[in-house]
Amino acid sequence: MSEAPVGVMDSGVGGLSVLGEIRRLLPNESLLYVGDCGHIPYGEKSPEYIRQRCAVIADFLLDQGAKALVVACNTATVAAVADLRRDFPQWPIVGMEPAVKPAAAATRSGIVGVLATTGTLQSAKFAALLDRFAADVRVITQPCPGLVEMIEAGDLHSPALRQLLQHYVEPLLAAGCDTLILGCTHYPFLKPLLQEMIAPHISLIDTGAAVARQLQRLLADRALLAEGPPSETQFWSSADPTHLGKILPMLWQSSGVVRSFGL
Ligand code: DGL
């Protein structure tokens, strides 16, 4: 069982930013990645729609023998992780949420910006996160429609992308944020561009590495950590798999075979 793979899912390519952290921390794990690229953006879909997609993908990954599931998507986590945990009670499931707690601890200006999807920012789970960890800081939220679609197209630095990103980041900087939370797993791919837009004292925080550590803890607790030699990663996309195959080297630092996930 410990040699079984870990399933990782996202609405599209964003979860590859988390997959990279998992690969770094747990090189012996076999990884299965499903990008629901045919159904992006989750951030503008209803929670019910996202729950249905997550249930289909979770079933698929379980059929593939996954010993654990990582929901490498903030939007899918707020909409579906409770249902997934209810429906698959024996399965270790790692979800993720915007890094409000570390950001509240890190800010010196006392003002934190959150870049995330509309779905994440409107959720009750996010409101609860603010109540719990952000009582002493000011949090300014910024939904970012359009960014995910551009990243999915393989655009990480066109003038149009730069303009859209600037439009979202500018008000946060003007309000005095010194800490920006990247609350969507697609956004870490924009870090190089973001760094050109912000002063050096402003920090960017995302939760990919924390998710990898949480997965490590859950697997260790159940004696499920793989011990074998460094292992392979397999990819599926619910859109044209050749498109993901083409942009994979840019987002994953190596090429890979992408199969069609047509359920
Ligand atoms: N990557 C997802 C997240 O972390 C959402 C992208 C989408 O809107 O599809 O929130």
Short mmCIF file of N, CA and C and ligand atoms in Angstrom, two decimals, residues 10-12 14-15 39-44 72-76 96 117 120 148 183-186, ligand 1:
data_model
loop_
_atom_site.label_atom_id
_atom_site.label_comp_id
_atom_site.label_asym_id
_atom_site.label_seq_id
_atom_site.Cartn_x
_atom_site.Cartn_y
_atom_site.Cartn_z
N ASP A 10 -6.65 19.49 -9.52
CA ASP A 10 -6.95 20.93 -9.55
C ASP A 10 -7.92 21.17 -10.71
N SER A 11 -8.46 22.39 -10.77
CA SER A 11 -9.32 22.75 -11.89
C SER A 11 -8.53 22.74 -13.20
N GLY A 12 -7.22 22.88 -13.11
CA GLY A 12 -6.42 22.95 -14.34
C GLY A 12 -4.96 22.76 -14.01
N GLY A 14 -3.04 24.85 -12.21
CA GLY A 14 -2.58 25.49 -10.98
C GLY A 14 -1.99 24.52 -9.98
N GLY A 15 -2.60 23.36 -9.85
CA GLY A 15 -2.12 22.37 -8.89
C GLY A 15 -0.71 21.91 -9.17
N HIS A 39 -12.91 22.29 -17.56
CA HIS A 39 -13.98 22.87 -16.73
C HIS A 39 -13.52 24.11 -15.96
N ILE A 40 -12.40 24.70 -16.36
CA ILE A 40 -11.98 25.94 -15.70
C ILE A 40 -12.90 27.08 -16.15
N PRO A 41 -13.00 28.17 -15.43
CA PRO A 41 -12.41 28.34 -14.10
C PRO A 41 -13.39 27.90 -13.01
N TYR A 42 -12.90 27.12 -12.06
CA TYR A 42 -13.75 26.75 -10.92
C TYR A 42 -14.18 28.02 -10.16
N GLY A 43 -13.30 29.03 -10.18
CA GLY A 43 -13.55 30.24 -9.39
C GLY A 43 -14.82 30.98 -9.75
N GLU A 44 -15.35 30.71 -10.94
CA GLU A 44 -16.58 31.39 -11.36
C GLU A 44 -17.75 30.40 -11.44
N ALA A 72 -5.49 20.21 -4.72
CA ALA A 72 -4.49 21.28 -4.89
C ALA A 72 -5.13 22.52 -5.48
N CYS A 73 -6.23 22.92 -4.86
CA CYS A 73 -7.04 24.02 -5.38
C CYS A 73 -7.81 24.63 -4.21
N ASN A 74 -7.61 25.91 -3.99
CA ASN A 74 -8.32 26.58 -2.88
C ASN A 74 -9.82 26.60 -3.11
N THR A 75 -10.20 26.85 -4.37
CA THR A 75 -11.63 26.98 -4.69
C THR A 75 -12.35 25.64 -4.51
N ALA A 76 -11.69 24.56 -4.96
CA ALA A 76 -12.30 23.23 -4.81
C ALA A 76 -12.34 22.83 -3.33
N MET A 96 -6.60 22.74 0.88
CA MET A 96 -5.77 23.92 1.12
C MET A 96 -6.60 25.18 1.19
N THR A 117 -9.69 33.47 -6.05
CA THR A 117 -10.83 33.44 -6.97
C THR A 117 -12.07 33.99 -6.27
N THR A 120 -13.53 31.38 -3.84
CA THR A 120 -12.85 31.27 -2.55
C THR A 120 -13.22 32.45 -1.65
N VAL A 148 -6.68 33.06 -14.37
CA VAL A 148 -6.58 31.61 -14.52
C VAL A 148 -6.62 31.20 -16.00
N GLY A 183 -3.77 33.21 -3.03
CA GLY A 183 -4.79 32.27 -2.54
C GLY A 183 -5.40 31.41 -3.63
N CYS A 184 -4.69 31.22 -4.70
CA CYS A 184 -5.13 30.34 -5.79
C CYS A 184 -3.87 29.67 -6.31
N THR A 185 -3.93 28.36 -6.55
CA THR A 185 -2.70 27.63 -6.87
C THR A 185 -2.15 27.97 -8.25
N HIS A 186 -2.93 28.66 -9.06
CA HIS A 186 -2.39 29.13 -10.34
C HIS A 186 -1.39 30.29 -10.15
N1 DGL B 1 -6.41 26.83 -8.86
C1 DGL B 1 -7.64 27.11 -8.24
C2 DGL B 1 -7.47 27.63 -6.83
O1 DGL B 1 -6.51 27.34 -6.16
C3 DGL B 1 -8.73 27.84 -8.97
C4 DGL B 1 -8.64 28.10 -10.42
C5 DGL B 1 -9.98 28.24 -11.12
O2 DGL B 1 -10.67 29.24 -10.93
O3 DGL B 1 -10.29 27.29 -11.84
O4 DGL B 1 -8.32 28.33 -6.34
#
